[in-house]
Tab-separated table of C-alpha atoms in Angstrom:
chain	number	residue	atom	x	y	z
A	1	MET	CA	4.828	-10.097	14.727
A	2	LEU	CA	4.544	-7.071	12.457
A	3	ARG	CA	5.845	-3.856	13.997
A	4	LEU	CA	5.260	-0.477	12.347
A	5	GLY	CA	6.001	2.718	14.227
A	6	ARG	CA	4.582	2.426	17.736
A	7	ARG	CA	2.177	-0.329	16.746
A	8	GLU	CA	2.508	-4.087	16.912
A	9	PHE	CA	0.088	-6.273	14.974
A	10	ALA	CA	-0.708	-9.862	15.870
A	11	ALA	CA	-0.414	-12.706	13.386
A	12	HIS	CA	-4.055	-12.717	12.284
A	13	GLU	CA	-4.719	-8.989	12.661
A	14	PRO	CA	-5.458	-7.379	9.277
A	15	VAL	CA	-4.070	-3.873	8.843
A	16	ILE	CA	-5.744	-1.153	6.781
A	17	MET	CA	-3.533	1.446	5.103
A	18	ALA	CA	-5.575	4.454	3.980
A	19	ILE	CA	-4.450	6.331	0.875
A	20	VAL	CA	-4.017	10.100	1.149
A	21	ASN	CA	-2.763	11.559	-2.127
A	22	ARG	CA	-1.124	14.994	-1.969
A	23	THR	CA	-1.336	15.324	-5.731
A	24	PRO	CA	-3.559	17.455	-7.980
A	25	ASP	CA	-3.970	14.678	-10.546
A	26	SER	CA	-4.490	11.396	-8.672
A	27	PHE	CA	-6.270	8.798	-10.798
A	28	TYR	CA	-9.094	8.115	-8.330
A	29	ASP	CA	-9.945	11.310	-6.476
A	30	GLN	CA	-8.593	13.875	-8.986
A	31	GLY	CA	-6.809	15.896	-6.317
A	32	ALA	CA	-9.466	15.883	-3.575
A	33	THR	CA	-6.796	15.750	-0.848
A	34	PHE	CA	-4.169	17.923	-2.521
A	35	HIS	CA	-4.766	20.788	-0.079
A	36	ASP	CA	-4.055	20.505	3.635
A	37	GLU	CA	-7.489	20.777	5.235
A	38	PRO	CA	-9.263	18.191	3.032
A	39	ALA	CA	-6.261	15.897	3.451
A	40	LEU	CA	-6.313	16.220	7.246
A	41	ALA	CA	-10.062	15.610	7.249
A	42	ARG	CA	-9.420	12.478	5.212
A	43	VAL	CA	-6.862	11.283	7.774
A	44	GLU	CA	-9.268	11.894	10.659
A	45	ARG	CA	-12.072	10.024	8.917
A	46	ALA	CA	-9.816	7.118	7.918
A	47	VAL	CA	-8.530	6.677	11.465
A	48	ALA	CA	-12.087	6.801	12.830
A	49	GLU	CA	-13.121	4.107	10.335
A	50	GLY	CA	-10.330	1.763	11.369
A	51	ALA	CA	-7.185	2.607	9.414
A	52	ALA	CA	-4.016	1.923	11.389
A	53	VAL	CA	-1.698	3.269	8.666
A	54	ILE	CA	-1.933	6.465	6.628
A	55	ASP	CA	-0.071	6.267	3.297
A	56	ILE	CA	0.866	9.713	2.006
A	57	GLY	CA	1.922	10.147	-1.610
A	58	GLY	CA	3.250	13.210	-3.373
A	59	VAL	CA	3.493	11.917	-6.957
A	60	LYS	CA	0.854	10.292	-9.113
A	61	ALA	CA	1.840	6.716	-9.972
A	62	GLY	CA	0.978	7.023	-13.650
A	63	PRO	CA	2.403	9.271	-16.357
A	64	GLY	CA	1.810	12.998	-16.057
A	65	ASP	CA	3.518	16.276	-15.354
A	66	GLU	CA	7.067	15.962	-14.068
A	67	VAL	CA	7.353	16.266	-10.285
A	68	SER	CA	10.827	16.996	-8.938
A	69	ALA	CA	12.106	15.574	-5.666
A	70	GLU	CA	11.903	19.080	-4.213
A	71	GLU	CA	8.246	19.417	-5.185
A	72	GLU	CA	7.436	15.926	-3.921
A	73	ALA	CA	9.029	16.825	-0.581
A	74	ARG	CA	7.120	20.106	-0.460
A	75	ARG	CA	3.855	18.212	-0.857
A	76	THR	CA	4.604	15.589	1.790
A	77	VAL	CA	7.112	16.611	4.478
A	78	GLY	CA	5.104	19.313	6.235
A	79	PHE	CA	1.978	17.196	6.009
A	80	VAL	CA	3.753	14.226	7.605
A	81	ALA	CA	4.835	16.477	10.484
A	82	GLU	CA	1.275	17.741	10.988
A	83	VAL	CA	-0.232	14.237	10.902
A	84	ARG	CA	2.406	13.150	13.415
A	85	ARG	CA	1.432	16.051	15.677
A	86	ARG	CA	-2.320	15.455	15.463
A	87	PHE	CA	-2.275	11.654	15.452
A	88	PRO	CA	0.725	10.541	17.511
A	89	ASP	CA	-0.188	6.836	17.475
A	90	VAL	CA	-1.071	6.395	13.815
A	91	VAL	CA	1.486	4.696	11.566
A	92	ILE	CA	2.631	7.142	8.891
A	93	SER	CA	3.748	5.688	5.574
A	94	VAL	CA	5.074	7.670	2.630
A	95	ASP	CA	4.761	6.368	-0.911
A	96	THR	CA	8.044	7.373	-2.573
A	97	TRP	CA	10.851	5.825	-4.567
A	98	ARG	CA	13.367	8.655	-3.936
A	99	HIS	CA	15.892	8.485	-1.125
A	100	GLU	CA	16.013	12.281	-0.790
A	101	VAL	CA	12.293	12.376	-0.080
A	102	GLY	CA	12.565	9.339	2.177
A	103	GLU	CA	15.192	11.090	4.267
A	104	ALA	CA	13.082	14.241	4.608
A	105	VAL	CA	9.872	12.465	5.612
A	106	CYS	CA	11.692	10.275	8.131
A	107	GLU	CA	13.031	13.440	9.727
A	108	ALA	CA	9.428	14.679	9.876
A	109	GLY	CA	8.168	11.542	11.626
A	110	ALA	CA	7.352	8.867	9.022
A	111	ASP	CA	7.354	5.249	10.228
A	112	LEU	CA	7.304	3.392	6.902
A	113	LEU	CA	8.636	3.949	3.391
A	114	ASN	CA	6.383	2.450	0.733
A	115	ASP	CA	8.658	1.832	-2.256
A	116	ALA	CA	6.120	1.004	-4.960
A	117	TRP	CA	8.732	0.975	-7.746
A	118	GLY	CA	10.758	-2.001	-6.592
A	119	GLY	CA	14.040	-0.546	-5.386
A	120	VAL	CA	14.746	1.604	-8.437
A	121	ASP	CA	16.640	3.876	-6.025
A	122	PRO	CA	18.677	1.461	-3.867
A	123	LYS	CA	19.544	4.255	-1.442
A	124	LEU	CA	15.946	4.317	-0.186
A	125	ALA	CA	16.492	1.071	1.751
A	126	GLU	CA	19.632	2.607	3.233
A	127	VAL	CA	17.523	5.520	4.495
A	128	ALA	CA	15.017	3.112	6.054
A	129	ALA	CA	17.871	1.326	7.803
A	130	ARG	CA	19.456	4.523	9.058
A	131	TYR	CA	16.189	5.752	10.596
A	132	GLY	CA	15.007	2.341	11.776
A	133	VAL	CA	11.715	2.613	9.886
A	134	GLY	CA	9.825	-0.017	7.935
A	135	LEU	CA	10.050	-0.682	4.206
A	136	VAL	CA	7.632	-2.065	1.626
A	137	CYS	CA	9.482	-4.146	-0.984
A	138	THR	CA	7.449	-4.216	-4.179
A	139	HIS	CA	7.658	-6.083	-7.467
A	140	ALA	CA	7.428	-3.647	-10.376
A	141	GLY	CA	8.863	-5.844	-13.103
A	142	GLY	CA	11.862	-3.579	-13.591
A	143	ALA	CA	9.630	-0.714	-14.726
A	144	GLN	CA	10.818	2.846	-14.349
A	145	PRO	CA	8.698	5.106	-12.129
A	146	ARG	CA	5.525	6.493	-13.646
A	147	THR	CA	5.591	4.309	-16.746
A	148	ARG	CA	2.875	1.963	-17.947
A	149	PRO	CA	3.603	-1.649	-18.893
A	150	HIS	CA	3.790	-2.494	-22.589
A	151	ARG	CA	3.774	-6.113	-23.773
A	152	VAL	CA	5.414	-7.325	-20.549
A	153	THR	CA	6.100	-11.057	-20.430
A	154	TYR	CA	7.176	-13.448	-17.681
A	155	ASP	CA	7.949	-17.154	-17.801
A	156	ASP	CA	6.257	-17.308	-14.386
A	157	VAL	CA	5.070	-14.002	-12.955
A	158	VAL	CA	4.803	-15.264	-9.369
A	159	ALA	CA	8.281	-16.773	-9.479
A	160	ASP	CA	9.580	-13.385	-10.594
A	161	ILE	CA	7.606	-11.620	-7.855
A	162	LEU	CA	9.124	-13.925	-5.246
A	163	ARG	CA	12.641	-13.560	-6.608
A	164	VAL	CA	12.506	-9.764	-6.611
A	165	THR	CA	10.608	-9.081	-3.386
A	166	LEU	CA	12.518	-11.622	-1.310
A	167	GLY	CA	15.794	-10.242	-2.624
A	168	LEU	CA	14.775	-6.694	-1.738
A	169	ALA	CA	13.575	-7.778	1.710
A	170	GLU	CA	16.753	-9.671	2.562
A	171	ARG	CA	18.881	-6.769	1.343
A	172	ALA	CA	16.889	-4.375	3.521
A	173	VAL	CA	17.425	-6.512	6.604
A	174	ALA	CA	21.132	-6.882	5.808
A	175	LEU	CA	21.352	-3.078	5.670
A	176	GLY	CA	19.740	-2.801	9.089
A	177	VAL	CA	16.006	-2.374	8.469
A	178	PRO	CA	14.182	-4.176	11.317
A	179	ARG	CA	13.030	-7.559	10.010
A	180	GLU	CA	9.670	-7.228	11.738
A	181	SER	CA	9.054	-3.982	9.821
A	182	VAL	CA	9.657	-5.255	6.277
A	183	LEU	CA	6.721	-6.116	4.001
A	184	ILE	CA	6.540	-7.568	0.510
A	185	ASP	CA	4.043	-6.446	-2.150
A	186	PRO	CA	3.248	-8.243	-5.441
A	187	GLY	CA	2.737	-4.854	-7.100
A	188	HIS	CA	-0.615	-5.298	-8.827
A	189	ASP	CA	-0.628	-3.414	-12.167
A	190	PHE	CA	3.008	-2.304	-11.752
A	191	GLY	CA	4.960	-3.825	-14.647
A	192	LYS	CA	2.063	-6.224	-15.227
A	193	ASN	CA	-0.946	-6.697	-17.436
A	194	THR	CA	-4.350	-7.711	-16.060
A	195	ARG	CA	-3.715	-11.442	-16.384
A	196	HIS	CA	-0.448	-11.086	-14.453
A	197	SER	CA	-2.211	-9.249	-11.630
A	198	LEU	CA	-4.982	-11.845	-11.521
A	199	GLU	CA	-2.439	-14.667	-11.323
A	200	ALA	CA	-0.562	-12.830	-8.572
A	201	THR	CA	-3.831	-12.673	-6.628
A	202	ARG	CA	-4.730	-16.304	-7.274
A	203	ARG	CA	-1.299	-17.458	-6.084
A	204	LEU	CA	-0.881	-14.958	-3.257
A	205	GLY	CA	-0.534	-17.834	-0.831
A	206	GLU	CA	2.920	-18.524	-2.242
A	207	MET	CA	4.037	-15.104	-1.021
A	208	VAL	CA	2.387	-15.622	2.358
A	209	GLU	CA	4.192	-18.951	2.777
A	210	THR	CA	7.558	-17.147	2.718
A	211	GLY	CA	6.816	-15.766	6.180
A	212	TRP	CA	7.172	-12.119	5.165
A	213	PRO	CA	4.014	-10.063	5.783
A	214	VAL	CA	2.284	-9.348	2.483
A	215	LEU	CA	0.843	-5.961	1.550
A	216	VAL	CA	-1.652	-5.704	-1.288
A	217	SER	CA	-2.525	-2.480	-3.083
A	218	LEU	CA	-5.671	-3.377	-5.006
A	219	SER	CA	-7.894	-0.364	-4.652
A	220	ASN	CA	-9.791	0.502	-7.850
A	221	LYS	CA	-6.877	-0.536	-10.048
A	222	ASP	CA	-6.947	-1.188	-13.778
A	223	PHE	CA	-6.830	-4.975	-13.435
A	224	VAL	CA	-10.133	-4.750	-11.536
A	225	GLY	CA	-11.546	-2.368	-14.130
A	226	GLU	CA	-10.512	-4.547	-17.072
A	227	THR	CA	-11.755	-7.733	-15.416
A	228	LEU	CA	-15.233	-6.272	-14.976
A	229	ASP	CA	-15.122	-3.658	-17.767
A	230	ARG	CA	-15.804	-0.866	-15.283
A	231	PRO	CA	-14.509	2.738	-15.141
A	232	VAL	CA	-12.515	3.956	-12.148
A	233	LYS	CA	-15.510	5.085	-10.100
A	234	GLU	CA	-17.280	1.714	-10.480
A	235	ARG	CA	-14.547	-0.625	-9.250
A	236	VAL	CA	-15.303	-0.748	-5.537
A	237	LEU	CA	-17.196	-4.066	-5.607
A	238	GLY	CA	-14.468	-5.731	-7.651
A	239	THR	CA	-11.852	-4.324	-5.305
A	240	LEU	CA	-13.684	-5.669	-2.260
A	241	ALA	CA	-14.063	-9.110	-3.844
A	242	THR	CA	-10.323	-9.174	-4.524
A	243	THR	CA	-9.693	-7.986	-0.974
A	244	ALA	CA	-11.728	-10.891	0.417
A	245	VAL	CA	-9.761	-13.409	-1.642
A	246	SER	CA	-6.474	-11.838	-0.575
A	247	ALA	CA	-7.513	-11.902	3.071
A	248	TRP	CA	-8.489	-15.562	2.850
A	249	LEU	CA	-5.080	-16.322	1.345
A	250	GLY	CA	-3.291	-14.521	4.179
A	251	ALA	CA	-2.402	-10.954	3.160
A	252	ARG	CA	-1.687	-8.723	6.159
A	253	VAL	CA	-1.865	-5.084	4.985
A	254	TYR	CA	-4.419	-3.534	2.597
A	255	ARG	CA	-3.768	-0.192	0.910
A	256	VAL	CA	-7.204	1.249	0.173
A	257	HIS	CA	-9.377	4.233	-0.662
A	258	GLU	CA	-12.577	2.873	0.982
A	259	VAL	CA	-11.677	2.206	4.619
A	260	GLU	CA	-15.074	1.406	6.153
A	261	GLU	CA	-16.058	-1.022	3.387
A	262	THR	CA	-12.675	-2.734	3.569
A	263	ARG	CA	-12.953	-3.023	7.357
A	264	GLN	CA	-16.259	-4.877	7.037
A	265	VAL	CA	-14.859	-7.255	4.426
A	266	LEU	CA	-11.783	-8.025	6.512
A	267	ASP	CA	-13.853	-8.539	9.671
A	268	MET	CA	-16.162	-10.918	7.824
A	269	VAL	CA	-13.303	-12.972	6.395
A	270	ALA	CA	-11.503	-13.068	9.748
A	271	THR	CA	-14.675	-14.287	11.459
A	272	ILE	CA	-15.310	-16.996	8.872
A	273	ALA	CA	-11.683	-18.092	9.298
A	274	GLY	CA	-12.144	-18.303	13.070
A	275	HIS	CA	-9.763	-15.485	13.978
A	276	ARG	CA	-12.489	-13.088	15.184
A	277	ALA	CA	-15.740	-13.557	17.103
A	278	PRO	CA	-18.986	-12.176	15.664
A	279	ALA	CA	-19.731	-8.665	16.900
A	280	VAL	CA	-23.190	-9.889	17.966
A	281	ALA	CA	-24.424	-13.506	18.284
A	282	ARG	CA	-28.099	-13.575	19.266
A	283	ARG	CA	-29.669	-15.652	16.541
A	284	GLY	CA	-31.190	-18.845	17.936
A	285	LEU	CA	-30.204	-17.888	21.484
A	286	ALA	CA	-32.886	-15.371	22.538
């Protein structure tokens, strides 16, 4: 059982996490949801299309202008409170590596802390434990926040992913984070080159076999772009193909920009796997 906020998700129930960036310089939407009203409209649309989790971020993942903890909190805390007010049943996640921001958004109603930088601030897990919220434990290859990988090497990238994410997950539980609310994430593109991210996808089943629910953040990332030689705005098909493979291998949570398209892919894979009935089955029966 996966439990996030007020929601419980069954073993074969895929979970869509919709990205809402409160940044003026996000790599994909270039700040389309930086201001409140477009961001709230994005939340409403994502929920209507099937997102169970809204992931709110206040700092661009890549290099750029410095964003202080105070500014990150300013971009996220009030918005978390408003989403909580308007959508009481949605799971609210906040993408942050800073414990100060984690504390503030938990006070505002967040249910999940998405630590995309692999525990670089160990106090963030302590915040999750203190508030009883969930935690995403990500492999970032030891990279510092907002840095790009440069000539990163691993003897075995998946072995390193398992070592790091399982260690972070067990530490979180030991601190008091509810076990059923801890996820592990291979961290595509974070501290990795394209071949590393492709291998992490190919061997995702090894993460699934650990028993921890696996989150994948694949949406329009560079490893998709480099694989197909496509710019950011032309990576949706590659993302959806990778999503289908990840779903077949057992990933549970999908952090995405395109909710409706992802929903269809996940429903199709679940139906092929025998976990979901077809929405309509008339062919050959009429």
